[in-house]
Coordinates of C-alpha atoms and ligand atoms in Angstrom, one line a residue:
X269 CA 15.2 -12.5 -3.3
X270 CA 17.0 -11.4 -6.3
X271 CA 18.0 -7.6 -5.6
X272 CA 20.5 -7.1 -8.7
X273 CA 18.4 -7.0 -12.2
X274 CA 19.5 -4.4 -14.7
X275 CA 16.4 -4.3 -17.3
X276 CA 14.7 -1.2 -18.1
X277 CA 11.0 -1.7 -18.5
X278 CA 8.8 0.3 -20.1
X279 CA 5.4 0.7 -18.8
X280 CA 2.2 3.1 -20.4
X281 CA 0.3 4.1 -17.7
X282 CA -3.7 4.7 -18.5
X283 CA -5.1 6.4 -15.8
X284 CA -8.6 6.5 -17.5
X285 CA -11.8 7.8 -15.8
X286 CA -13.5 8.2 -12.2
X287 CA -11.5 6.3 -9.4
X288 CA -8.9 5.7 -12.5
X289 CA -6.8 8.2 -11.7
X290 CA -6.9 7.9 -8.0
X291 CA -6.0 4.3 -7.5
X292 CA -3.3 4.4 -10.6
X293 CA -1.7 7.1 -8.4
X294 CA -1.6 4.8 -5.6
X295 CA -0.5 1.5 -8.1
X296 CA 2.7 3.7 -9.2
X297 CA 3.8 4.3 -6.0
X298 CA 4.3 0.8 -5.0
X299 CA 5.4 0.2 -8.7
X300 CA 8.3 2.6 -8.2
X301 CA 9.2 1.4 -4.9
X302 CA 9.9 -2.4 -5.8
X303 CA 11.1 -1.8 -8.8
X304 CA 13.9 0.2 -7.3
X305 CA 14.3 -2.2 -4.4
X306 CA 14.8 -5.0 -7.0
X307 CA 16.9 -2.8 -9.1
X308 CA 14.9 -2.8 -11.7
X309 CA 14.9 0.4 -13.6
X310 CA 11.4 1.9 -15.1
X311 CA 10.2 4.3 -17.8
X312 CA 6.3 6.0 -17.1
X313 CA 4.6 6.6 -20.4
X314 CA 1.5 8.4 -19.5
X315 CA -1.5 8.7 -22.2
X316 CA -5.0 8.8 -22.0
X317 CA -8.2 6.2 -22.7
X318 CA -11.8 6.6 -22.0
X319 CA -13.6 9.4 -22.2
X320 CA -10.0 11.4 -20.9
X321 CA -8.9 10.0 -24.7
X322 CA -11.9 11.1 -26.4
X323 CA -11.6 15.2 -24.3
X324 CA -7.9 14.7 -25.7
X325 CA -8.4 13.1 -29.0
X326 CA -12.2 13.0 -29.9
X327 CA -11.6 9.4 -29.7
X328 CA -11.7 6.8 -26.8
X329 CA -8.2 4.9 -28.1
X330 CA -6.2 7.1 -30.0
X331 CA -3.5 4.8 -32.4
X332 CA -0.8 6.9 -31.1
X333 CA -1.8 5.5 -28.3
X334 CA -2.0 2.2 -29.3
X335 CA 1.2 2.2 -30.5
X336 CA 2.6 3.4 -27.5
X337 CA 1.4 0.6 -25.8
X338 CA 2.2 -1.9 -28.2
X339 CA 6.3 -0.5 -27.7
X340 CA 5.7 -1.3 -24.1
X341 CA 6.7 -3.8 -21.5
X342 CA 3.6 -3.4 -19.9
X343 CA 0.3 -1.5 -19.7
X344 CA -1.3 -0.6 -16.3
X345 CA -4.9 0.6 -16.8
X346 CA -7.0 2.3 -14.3
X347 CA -10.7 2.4 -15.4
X348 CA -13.0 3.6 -18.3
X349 CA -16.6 5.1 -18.2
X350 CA -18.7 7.4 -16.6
X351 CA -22.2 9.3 -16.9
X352 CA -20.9 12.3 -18.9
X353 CA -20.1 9.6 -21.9
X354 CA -23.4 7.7 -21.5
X355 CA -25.3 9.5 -24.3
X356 CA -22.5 9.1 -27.4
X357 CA -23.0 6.8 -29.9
X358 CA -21.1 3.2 -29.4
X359 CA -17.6 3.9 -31.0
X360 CA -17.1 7.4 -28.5
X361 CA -18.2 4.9 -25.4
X362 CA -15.4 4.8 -22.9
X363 CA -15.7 1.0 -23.0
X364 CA -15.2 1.5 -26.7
X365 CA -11.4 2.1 -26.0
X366 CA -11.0 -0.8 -24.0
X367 CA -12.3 -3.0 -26.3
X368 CA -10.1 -1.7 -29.2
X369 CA -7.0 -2.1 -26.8
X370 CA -8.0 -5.4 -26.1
X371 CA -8.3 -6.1 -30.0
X372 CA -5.0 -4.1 -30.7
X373 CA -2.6 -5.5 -28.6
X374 CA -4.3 -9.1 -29.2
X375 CA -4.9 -9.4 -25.4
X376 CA -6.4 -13.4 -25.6
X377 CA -5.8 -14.2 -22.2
X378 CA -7.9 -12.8 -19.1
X379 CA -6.4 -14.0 -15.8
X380 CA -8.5 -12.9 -12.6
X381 CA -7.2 -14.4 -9.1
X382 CA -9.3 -14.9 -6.6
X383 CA -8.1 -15.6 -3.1
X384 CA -10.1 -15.1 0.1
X385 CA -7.5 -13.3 2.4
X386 CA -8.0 -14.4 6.0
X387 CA -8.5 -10.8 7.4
X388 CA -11.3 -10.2 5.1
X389 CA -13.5 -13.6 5.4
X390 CA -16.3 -11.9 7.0
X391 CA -16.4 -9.2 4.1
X392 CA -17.7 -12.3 2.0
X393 CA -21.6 -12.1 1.3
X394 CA -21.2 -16.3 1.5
X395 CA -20.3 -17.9 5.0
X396 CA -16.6 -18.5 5.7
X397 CA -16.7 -22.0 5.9
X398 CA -17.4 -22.0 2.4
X399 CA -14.9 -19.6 1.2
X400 CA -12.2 -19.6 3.6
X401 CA -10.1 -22.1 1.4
X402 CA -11.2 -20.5 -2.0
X403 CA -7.6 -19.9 -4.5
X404 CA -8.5 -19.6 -8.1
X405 CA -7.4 -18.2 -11.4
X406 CA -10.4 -17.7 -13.9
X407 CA -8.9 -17.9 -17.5
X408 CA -11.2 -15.8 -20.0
X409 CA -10.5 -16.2 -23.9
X410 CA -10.8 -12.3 -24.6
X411 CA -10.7 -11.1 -27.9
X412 CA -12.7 -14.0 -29.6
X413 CA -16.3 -15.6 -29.1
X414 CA -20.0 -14.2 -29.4
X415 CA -18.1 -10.5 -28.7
X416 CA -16.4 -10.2 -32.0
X417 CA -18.0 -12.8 -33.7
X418 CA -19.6 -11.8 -37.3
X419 CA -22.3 -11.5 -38.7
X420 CA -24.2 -9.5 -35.7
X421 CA -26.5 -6.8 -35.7
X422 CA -29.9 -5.6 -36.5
X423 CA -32.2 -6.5 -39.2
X424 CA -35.7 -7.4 -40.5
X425 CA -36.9 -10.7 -41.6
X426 CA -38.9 -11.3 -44.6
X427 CA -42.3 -10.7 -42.7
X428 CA -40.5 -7.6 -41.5
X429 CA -40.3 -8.4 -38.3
X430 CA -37.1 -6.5 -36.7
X431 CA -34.6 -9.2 -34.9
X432 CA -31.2 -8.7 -33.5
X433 CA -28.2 -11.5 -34.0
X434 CA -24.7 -12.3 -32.6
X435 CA -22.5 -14.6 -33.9
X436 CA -20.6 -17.7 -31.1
X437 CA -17.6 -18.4 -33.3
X438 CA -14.1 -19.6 -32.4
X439 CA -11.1 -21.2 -34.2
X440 CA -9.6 -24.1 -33.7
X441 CA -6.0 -22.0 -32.8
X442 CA -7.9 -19.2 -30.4
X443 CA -8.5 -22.5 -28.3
X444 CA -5.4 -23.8 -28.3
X445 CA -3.9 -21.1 -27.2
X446 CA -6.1 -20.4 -24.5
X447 CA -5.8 -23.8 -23.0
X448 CA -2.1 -23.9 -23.6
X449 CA -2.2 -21.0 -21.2
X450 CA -4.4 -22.3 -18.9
X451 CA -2.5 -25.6 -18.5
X452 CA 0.9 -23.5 -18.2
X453 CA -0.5 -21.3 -16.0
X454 CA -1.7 -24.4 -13.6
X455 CA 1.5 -26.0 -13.5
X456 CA 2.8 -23.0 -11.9
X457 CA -0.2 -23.7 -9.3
X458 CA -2.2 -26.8 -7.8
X459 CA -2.2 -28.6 -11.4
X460 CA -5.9 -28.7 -12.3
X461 CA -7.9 -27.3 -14.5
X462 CA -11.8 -27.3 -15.5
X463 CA -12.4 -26.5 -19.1
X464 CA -16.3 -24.7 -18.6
X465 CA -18.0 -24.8 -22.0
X466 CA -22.1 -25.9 -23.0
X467 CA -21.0 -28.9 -25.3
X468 CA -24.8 -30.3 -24.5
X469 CA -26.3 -27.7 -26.2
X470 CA -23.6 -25.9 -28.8
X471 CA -21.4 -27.0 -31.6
X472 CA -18.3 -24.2 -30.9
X473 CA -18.6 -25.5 -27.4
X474 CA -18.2 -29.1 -28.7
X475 CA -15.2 -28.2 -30.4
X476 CA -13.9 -25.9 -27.5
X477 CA -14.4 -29.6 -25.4
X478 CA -12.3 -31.0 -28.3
X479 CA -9.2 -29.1 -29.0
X480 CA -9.0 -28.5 -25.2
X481 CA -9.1 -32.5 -24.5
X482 CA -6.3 -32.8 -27.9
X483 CA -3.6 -30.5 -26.1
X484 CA -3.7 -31.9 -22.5
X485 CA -1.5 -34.5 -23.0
X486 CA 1.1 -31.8 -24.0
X487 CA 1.1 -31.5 -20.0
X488 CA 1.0 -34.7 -18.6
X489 CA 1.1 -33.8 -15.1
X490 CA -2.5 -31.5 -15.1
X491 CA -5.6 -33.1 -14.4
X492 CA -8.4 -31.8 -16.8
X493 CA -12.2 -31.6 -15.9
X494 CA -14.8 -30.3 -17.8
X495 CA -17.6 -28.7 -16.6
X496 CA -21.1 -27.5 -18.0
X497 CA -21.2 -23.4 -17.4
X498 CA -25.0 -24.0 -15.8
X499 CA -23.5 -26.4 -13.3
X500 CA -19.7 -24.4 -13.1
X501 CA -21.8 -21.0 -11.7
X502 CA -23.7 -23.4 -9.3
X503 CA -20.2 -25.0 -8.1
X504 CA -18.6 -21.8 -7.6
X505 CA -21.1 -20.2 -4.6
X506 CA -21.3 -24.3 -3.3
X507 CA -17.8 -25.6 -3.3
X508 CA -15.4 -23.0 -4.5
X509 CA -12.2 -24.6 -3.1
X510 CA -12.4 -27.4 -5.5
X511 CA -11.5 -25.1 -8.3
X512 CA -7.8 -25.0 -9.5
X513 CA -8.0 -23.4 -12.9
X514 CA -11.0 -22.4 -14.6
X515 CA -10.6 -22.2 -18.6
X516 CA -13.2 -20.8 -20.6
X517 CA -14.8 -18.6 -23.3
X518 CA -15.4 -15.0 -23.6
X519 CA -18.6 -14.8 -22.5
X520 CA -19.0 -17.7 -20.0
X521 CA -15.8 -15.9 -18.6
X522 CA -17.0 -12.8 -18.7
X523 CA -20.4 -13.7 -16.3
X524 CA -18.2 -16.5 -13.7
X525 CA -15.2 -14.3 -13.2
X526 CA -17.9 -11.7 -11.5
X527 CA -19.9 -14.4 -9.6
X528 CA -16.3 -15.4 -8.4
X529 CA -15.6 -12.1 -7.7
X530 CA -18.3 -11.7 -5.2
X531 CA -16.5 -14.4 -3.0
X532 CA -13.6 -12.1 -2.3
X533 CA -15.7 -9.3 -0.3
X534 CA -15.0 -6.5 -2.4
X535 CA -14.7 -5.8 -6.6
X536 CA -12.3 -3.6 -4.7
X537 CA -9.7 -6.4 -3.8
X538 CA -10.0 -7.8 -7.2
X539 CA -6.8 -7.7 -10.0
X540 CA -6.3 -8.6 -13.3
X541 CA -3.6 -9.4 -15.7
X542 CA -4.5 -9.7 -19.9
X543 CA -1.8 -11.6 -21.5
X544 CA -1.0 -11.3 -25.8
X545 CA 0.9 -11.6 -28.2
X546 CA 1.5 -7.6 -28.6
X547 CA 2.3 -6.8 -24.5
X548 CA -0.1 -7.4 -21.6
X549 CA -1.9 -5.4 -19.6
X550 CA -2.5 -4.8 -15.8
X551 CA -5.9 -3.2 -14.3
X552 CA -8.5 -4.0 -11.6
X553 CA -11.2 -5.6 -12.3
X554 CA -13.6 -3.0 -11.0
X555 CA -15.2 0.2 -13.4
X556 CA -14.7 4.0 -12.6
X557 CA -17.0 4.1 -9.6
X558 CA -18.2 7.7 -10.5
X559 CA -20.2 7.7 -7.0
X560 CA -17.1 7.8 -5.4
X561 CA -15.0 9.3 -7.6
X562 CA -12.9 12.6 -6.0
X563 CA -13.1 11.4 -2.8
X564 CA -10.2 9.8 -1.5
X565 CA -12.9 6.7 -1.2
X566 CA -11.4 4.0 -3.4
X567 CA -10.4 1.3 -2.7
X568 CA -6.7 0.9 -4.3
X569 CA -5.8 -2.2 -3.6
X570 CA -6.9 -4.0 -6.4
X571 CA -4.8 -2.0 -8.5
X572 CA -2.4 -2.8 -5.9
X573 CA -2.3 -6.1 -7.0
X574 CA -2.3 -5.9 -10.2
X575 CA 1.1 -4.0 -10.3
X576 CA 2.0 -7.9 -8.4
X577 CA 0.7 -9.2 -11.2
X578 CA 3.0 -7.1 -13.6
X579 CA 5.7 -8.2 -11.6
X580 CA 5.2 -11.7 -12.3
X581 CA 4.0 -12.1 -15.6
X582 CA 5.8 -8.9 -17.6
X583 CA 9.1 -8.7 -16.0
X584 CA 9.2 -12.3 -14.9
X585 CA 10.0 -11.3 -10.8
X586 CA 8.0 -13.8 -8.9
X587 CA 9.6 -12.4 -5.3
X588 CA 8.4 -9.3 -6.5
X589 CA 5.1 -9.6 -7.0
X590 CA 4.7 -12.1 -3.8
X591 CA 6.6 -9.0 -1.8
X592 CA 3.4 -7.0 -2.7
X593 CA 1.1 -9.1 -1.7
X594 CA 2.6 -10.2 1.3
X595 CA 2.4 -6.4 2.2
X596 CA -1.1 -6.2 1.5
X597 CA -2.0 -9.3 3.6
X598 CA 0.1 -7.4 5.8
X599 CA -1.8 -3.7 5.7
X600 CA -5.0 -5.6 6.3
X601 CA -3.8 -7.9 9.4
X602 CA -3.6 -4.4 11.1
X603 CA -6.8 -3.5 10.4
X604 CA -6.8 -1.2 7.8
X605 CA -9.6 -0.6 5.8
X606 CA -11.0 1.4 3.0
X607 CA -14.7 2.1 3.6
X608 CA -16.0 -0.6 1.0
X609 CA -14.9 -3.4 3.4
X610 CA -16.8 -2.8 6.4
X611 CA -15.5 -4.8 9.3
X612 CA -16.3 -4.4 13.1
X613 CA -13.1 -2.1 15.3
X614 CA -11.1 -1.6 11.5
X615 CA -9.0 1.7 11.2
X616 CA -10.6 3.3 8.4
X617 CA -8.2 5.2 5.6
X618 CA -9.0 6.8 2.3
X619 CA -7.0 6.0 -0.8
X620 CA -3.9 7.3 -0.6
X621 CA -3.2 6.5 2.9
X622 CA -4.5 2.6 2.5
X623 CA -1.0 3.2 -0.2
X624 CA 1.0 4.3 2.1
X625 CA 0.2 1.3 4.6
X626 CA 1.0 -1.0 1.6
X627 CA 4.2 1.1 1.2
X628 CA 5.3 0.9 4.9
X629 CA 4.8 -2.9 5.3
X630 CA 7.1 -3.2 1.7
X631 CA 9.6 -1.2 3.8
X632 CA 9.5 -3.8 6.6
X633 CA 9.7 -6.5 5.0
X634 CA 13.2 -7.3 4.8
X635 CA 14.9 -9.1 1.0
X636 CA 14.9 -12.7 3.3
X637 CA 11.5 -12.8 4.8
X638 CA 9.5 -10.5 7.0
Ligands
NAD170 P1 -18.1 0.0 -10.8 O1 -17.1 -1.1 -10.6 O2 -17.5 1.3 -11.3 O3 -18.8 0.3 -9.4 C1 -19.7 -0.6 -8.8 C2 -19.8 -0.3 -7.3 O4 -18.6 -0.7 -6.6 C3 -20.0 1.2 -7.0 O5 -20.8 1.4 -5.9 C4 -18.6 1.7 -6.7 O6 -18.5 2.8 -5.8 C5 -18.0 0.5 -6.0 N1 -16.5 0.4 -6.3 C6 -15.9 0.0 -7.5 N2 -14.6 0.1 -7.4 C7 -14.4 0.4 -6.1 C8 -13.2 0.6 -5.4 N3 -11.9 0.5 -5.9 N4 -13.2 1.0 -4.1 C9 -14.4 1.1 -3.5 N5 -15.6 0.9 -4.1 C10 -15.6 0.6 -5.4 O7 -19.2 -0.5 -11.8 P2 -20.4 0.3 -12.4 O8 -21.0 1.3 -11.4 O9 -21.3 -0.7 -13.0 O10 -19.8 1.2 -13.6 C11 -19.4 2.5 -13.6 C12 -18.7 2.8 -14.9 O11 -17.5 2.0 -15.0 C13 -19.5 2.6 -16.1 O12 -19.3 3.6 -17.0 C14 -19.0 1.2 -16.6 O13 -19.2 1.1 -18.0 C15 -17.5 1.4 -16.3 N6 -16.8 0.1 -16.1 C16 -15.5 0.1 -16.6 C17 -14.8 -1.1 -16.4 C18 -13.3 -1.0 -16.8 O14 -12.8 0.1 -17.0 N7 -12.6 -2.2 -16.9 C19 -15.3 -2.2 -15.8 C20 -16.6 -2.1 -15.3 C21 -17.4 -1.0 -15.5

């Protein structure tokens, strides 16, 4: 392991709503701790989003905010939404920020792991067999598609008859991009990636097929699939070791990175990393659990990871980010559990104590293996 870097990295913190808070808490913790231990020096930048921004700022993204972020390193993001927000009109909506951050820091890239971690194969609604070898990256295009695409809204045809429309649009460069990263990201991994799209059926998915076939050969050594979405959500719950890399649009992306969530147990193990052209940005995958919210209840080791992910992607620290998760592996081999991840004989713990295991297993891990 490399111990001696002397970068300063700046990193917003967005703490957000409900569990938000609780588990960012947690993430910082083990932030702070390996970046010291790889001498890497940080600067917090705390600011609000979510309903937090709008109590601060009447708005759920303020652009001092945005600003802030686009100045950093890296953006770690806790969660948005909860029941006192439900009644406002879209653009107040929690989930309202997070779009606009998306948009604003031109986060195009949506990278969700999923990995079964041996301790937790029974915490899987599907039977270990069939996810015991499961290792995946699901590779969401984010900021373009059916989403953003225009024109879309409300209206009333000529017999006035009321419909509703979105628009499925995307640019030849939003898919290259996309797929560059995908193929990047593969060669960094088993070298294979399925490009999901419904070419049968629509013409952006036939030039999704296209411009993603035109820039393989700019990586000679990745094997490229494609696969129709229909038949890519029944492969997932079949056969989900077969999957490498999974590229794909906004929407597709959206519904199969929660199917292959569900394999993992818990949206409570899940991270995320949202890679741009303006910063990236770090958050679990899972909402601001307002039932549990206050409680010490949370799960925080999906933020956890994500803070491995920030490792590796925004301060380029591989052994950093593998340290983390080698300690998390580590918290659950002795039985440690937070109450979403039920498991016969575990040793329950609330959210910050499920930290400080991760933190005590960092500590024992020594710089050349454990
Ligand atoms: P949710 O992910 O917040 O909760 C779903 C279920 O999972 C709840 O039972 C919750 O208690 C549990 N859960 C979630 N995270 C957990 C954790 N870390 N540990 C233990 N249990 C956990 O989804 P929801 O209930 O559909 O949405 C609640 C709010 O969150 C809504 O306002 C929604 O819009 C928002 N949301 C935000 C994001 C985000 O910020 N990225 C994502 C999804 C939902």
């Amino acid at each position: 392991m490399s111990e001696n870097r002397n970068e300063e990295f700046r990193v917003t913190v967005l703490p957000g709503d409900g569990i938000g808070p609780e588990v960012v808490e947690t993430g910082v913790r083990v932030l702070e701790e390996v970046a010291q231990r790889f001498s890497v020096a940080l600067c917090l930048d705390y600011d609000d989003i979510g309903w937090a921004a709008v109590k601060r700022y009447g708005v759920p993204l303020a652009d001092e905010t945005l600003d802030r972020v686009r100045k950093s390193d890296a953006v770690l993001l806790g969660a948005v939404g909860g029941a006192e927000a439900e009644s406002k009109d879209f653009a107040l909506r929690p989930e309202a920020g997070l779009l606009a951050l998306r948009k604003g820091m031109d986060l195009y890239a949506n990278l969700r792991p999923v990995r079964i971690l041996a301790p937790l194969l029974d915490a899987s609604p599907l039977k270990p067999e069939i996810v015991k070898d499961t290792d995946l990256l699901v590779v969401r295009e984010l900021v373009g598609g059916i989403y953003f695409g225009e024109p879309r809204g409300r209206e009333r045809t000529e017999q006035g008859e009321e419909r509703a429309l979105n628009t499925m649009v995307y640019t030849v460069s939003q898919i290259e991009r996309v797929a560059r990263m995908a193929f990047s990201l593969a060669m960094e991994r088993r070298k294979r990636v399925v490009s999901v799209d419904k070419a049968n059926v629509l013409d952006v998915s036939l030039l999704w097929r296209e411009v993603v076939t035109r820039i393989h050969p700019e990586f000679p050594e990745v094997e490229l699939g494609h696969l129709y979405v229909d038949n890519c959500a029944m492969q997932l719950i079949r056969a989900p070791e077969q999957f490498d890399v999974i590229v794909t649009g906004n929407l597709f992306g959206d519904i199969l990175s929660d199917e292959a969530a569900v394999l993992a147990g818990s949206i409570g193990m899940l991270p995320s990393a949202s890679l741009g052209t303006q910063g990236s940005l770090y958050e679990p995958v899972h909402g601001s659990a307002p039932d549990i919210a206050g409680q010490d209840k949370a799960n925080p080791l999906a933020t956890i990871l994500s803070v491995a992910m920030m490792f590796r992607y925004a301060f380029g620290l591989k052994e950093a980010g593998a340290l983390i998760e080698q300690a998390v592996l580590a918290a659950l081999e002795q039985g440690f559990r937070t109450s979403d991840l039920r498991a016969e004989g575990a040793r329950f713990v609330g959210t910050k104590a499920m930290g400080d295991c991760v933190l005590d297993q960092i500590g024992r891990i020594r710089p050349d293996g454990p």
